[in-house]
Amino acid sequence: MQTALGVVILAAGLGKRMRSSQAKVLHRVAGKPLLARVLHATQRLHPDRLVAVIGYQAAEVQRVCGGAGIEFALQREQRGTGNAVLAARSHFCDFRGDILIVCGDTPLLTTATLNGFIQHHRARHATLSVLTVCLDDPASYGRVIRTSDGQIHRIVEARDATAEELAVQEINTSIYCVQADFLFAALERLQPLNAQGEYYLTDIVAQAVSTGLPTQAVRAADPGEVGGINSREELALMEKTRQAQLRSHWMAAGVTLEDPDTVYFDEDVTIGQDTVIGPNTHLKGKTSIGARCHIDGSAYIEDCRIGDDVHVHFSVVLSESELGNQAEVGPFAHLRKGAVLAARAEIGNFVEVKKSFIGEHTKAKHLSYIGDAEIGRDANIGAGTITCNYDGFHKYRTKIGDRVQVGSDTTLVAPLTIHDDVYIATATTVRHDVPAGALVFNTRQEAVREGWTAAKRAKEAEKK
Ligand code: UD1
Ligand code: CA
């Protein structure tokens, strides 16, 4: 029978060194909270049990990172990493097998590395294995102290280390694989005899070694992957690393990045083949972009669904919107929540669209506000058209049919229905529904006062 696998993720700490009012594990890399990243990497191991130990902002952490198969254990006081694992004990009462321990602040961990580590632990029949890595600058990490024959002896925290120990470059990644019965017995025996007065998980290594149990220190190949985040600076470095990985990933998948270093991806973004992305483009949230699209550059695109062959001209902000195949948007356009462009629709310069459907091949190319509207196909919305959707109390909808021609500088006072094939003359304020095929215009002619300018100037001159 295969040995059972449990996972414990330590995520109860505030993360003092972040100097934040937000729990450290809720800070994000490539748009995804640190803890959610670690959860996903460990979920793909298909563990029999997955427990995250939370404490600081527990409710919020659980809300943001919770999901099927994830259990949460509460560590009421943050009394150290050893005490944190102990807080998960009640979730493992009847459990026999290995427990993988990882920290919630190690966001770039991959499932492959964890898998390799667990296989190594099992192949050596180890009671305890710890994943280590050698760093040029071991900074504040715990140091891995080995005996002269290369066996692991113990781990010492930087704060408690001698000068000689501090010179050691092999560090503790805080990723462990431990047999469950040894683990919880060892945690019971921990003493907070160190500079921080905390119960250190690291001390179980010396316990295993001194009782003669098989103990392994396994070196990871890639230091970048196992690094923890303790400060804003480390967070920024991790972000950089992840962005570089995502750029490589999308280029390998057939996406052209004209200036890769200035294109920023969130983790869950997807992009089709032969799409070209210009400089200074931010792709956020759950944005998906189809094949053969062209995004000229300086674009901020969040939670949008973009079809195939779409052209996003220079400088746009698009959020929570949908763009059909061959649609065009920009330059200088703003699509807000609930903007839906059917195929071949075109939204141009200085046009804002909110919570509106724009029908197939319908165009609004200049200086318009379209809000709470539904527009049919093959319509044209002239420059300076405004849907007056809000009276200060309520929002109202505007419906515009197929093939409607809306003249420039039109004011559409909602609620309003303009039926198919209507012509709206330029500079019309439309307050009432218009039947299909009609022309609508305001009757008042412009008044002309001849000689008015000269008279006005003379009057102003008199005042001086
Ligand atoms: C820890 C290790 C150190 C290792 C480093 C790797 C200890 C004592 N030290 O140090 O050897 O090199 O990780 O990144 O284990 N946490 C709790 N409850 C607590 C304390 C911490 O849940 O009471 C959680 C934190 O939220 C964090 C993780 O444990 O996710 C690690 O804690 P942190 O304070 O960052 O430990 P380090 O000082 O980095
Ligand atoms: Ca840490």
Short mmCIF file of N, CA, C and O and ligand atoms in Angstrom, two decimals, residues 17 24 103 105-106 140-141 174 227-230 234, ligand 2:
data_model
loop_
_atom_site.label_atom_id
_atom_site.label_comp_id
_atom_site.label_asym_id
_atom_site.label_seq_id
_atom_site.Cartn_x
_atom_site.Cartn_y
_atom_site.Cartn_z
N ARG A 17 8.21 41.86 9.10
CA ARG A 17 9.17 42.58 8.26
C ARG A 17 8.54 43.17 6.99
O ARG A 17 9.16 43.95 6.30
N LYS A 24 0.99 38.60 5.67
CA LYS A 24 2.01 38.43 4.62
C LYS A 24 1.53 37.51 3.50
O LYS A 24 1.72 37.81 2.31
N CYS A 103 6.15 26.46 3.93
CA CYS A 103 5.71 27.76 4.44
C CYS A 103 4.85 28.45 3.39
O CYS A 103 5.09 28.31 2.19
N ASP A 105 4.90 31.42 2.65
CA ASP A 105 5.56 32.59 2.07
C ASP A 105 6.64 32.20 1.06
O ASP A 105 7.57 32.94 0.81
N THR A 106 6.47 31.01 0.45
CA THR A 106 7.45 30.51 -0.52
C THR A 106 6.73 30.35 -1.86
O THR A 106 6.39 29.23 -2.27
N SER A 140 19.21 36.00 6.31
CA SER A 140 18.65 35.67 7.63
C SER A 140 18.11 34.24 7.69
O SER A 140 17.43 33.87 8.64
N TYR A 141 18.39 33.44 6.66
CA TYR A 141 17.90 32.06 6.67
C TYR A 141 18.59 31.23 7.75
O TYR A 141 19.72 31.52 8.16
N SER A 174 12.92 25.48 4.81
CA SER A 174 11.71 25.32 5.63
C SER A 174 10.70 24.39 4.94
O SER A 174 9.51 24.48 5.17
N GLY A 227 12.95 30.19 -2.39
CA GLY A 227 13.14 31.37 -1.55
C GLY A 227 11.85 31.81 -0.87
O GLY A 227 10.77 31.68 -1.42
N GLY A 228 11.99 32.33 0.35
CA GLY A 228 10.83 32.85 1.08
C GLY A 228 10.78 34.36 0.97
O GLY A 228 11.77 35.01 0.64
N ILE A 229 9.60 34.90 1.22
CA ILE A 229 9.44 36.35 1.18
C ILE A 229 9.26 36.87 2.61
O ILE A 229 8.36 36.42 3.32
N ASN A 230 10.12 37.77 3.01
CA ASN A 230 9.96 38.38 4.34
C ASN A 230 9.78 39.89 4.26
O ASN A 230 9.29 40.50 5.19
N GLU A 234 12.00 41.68 -1.05
CA GLU A 234 12.01 40.29 -1.52
C GLU A 234 10.75 40.00 -2.35
O GLU A 234 10.79 39.25 -3.32
CA CA B 2 10.16 33.36 6.01
#
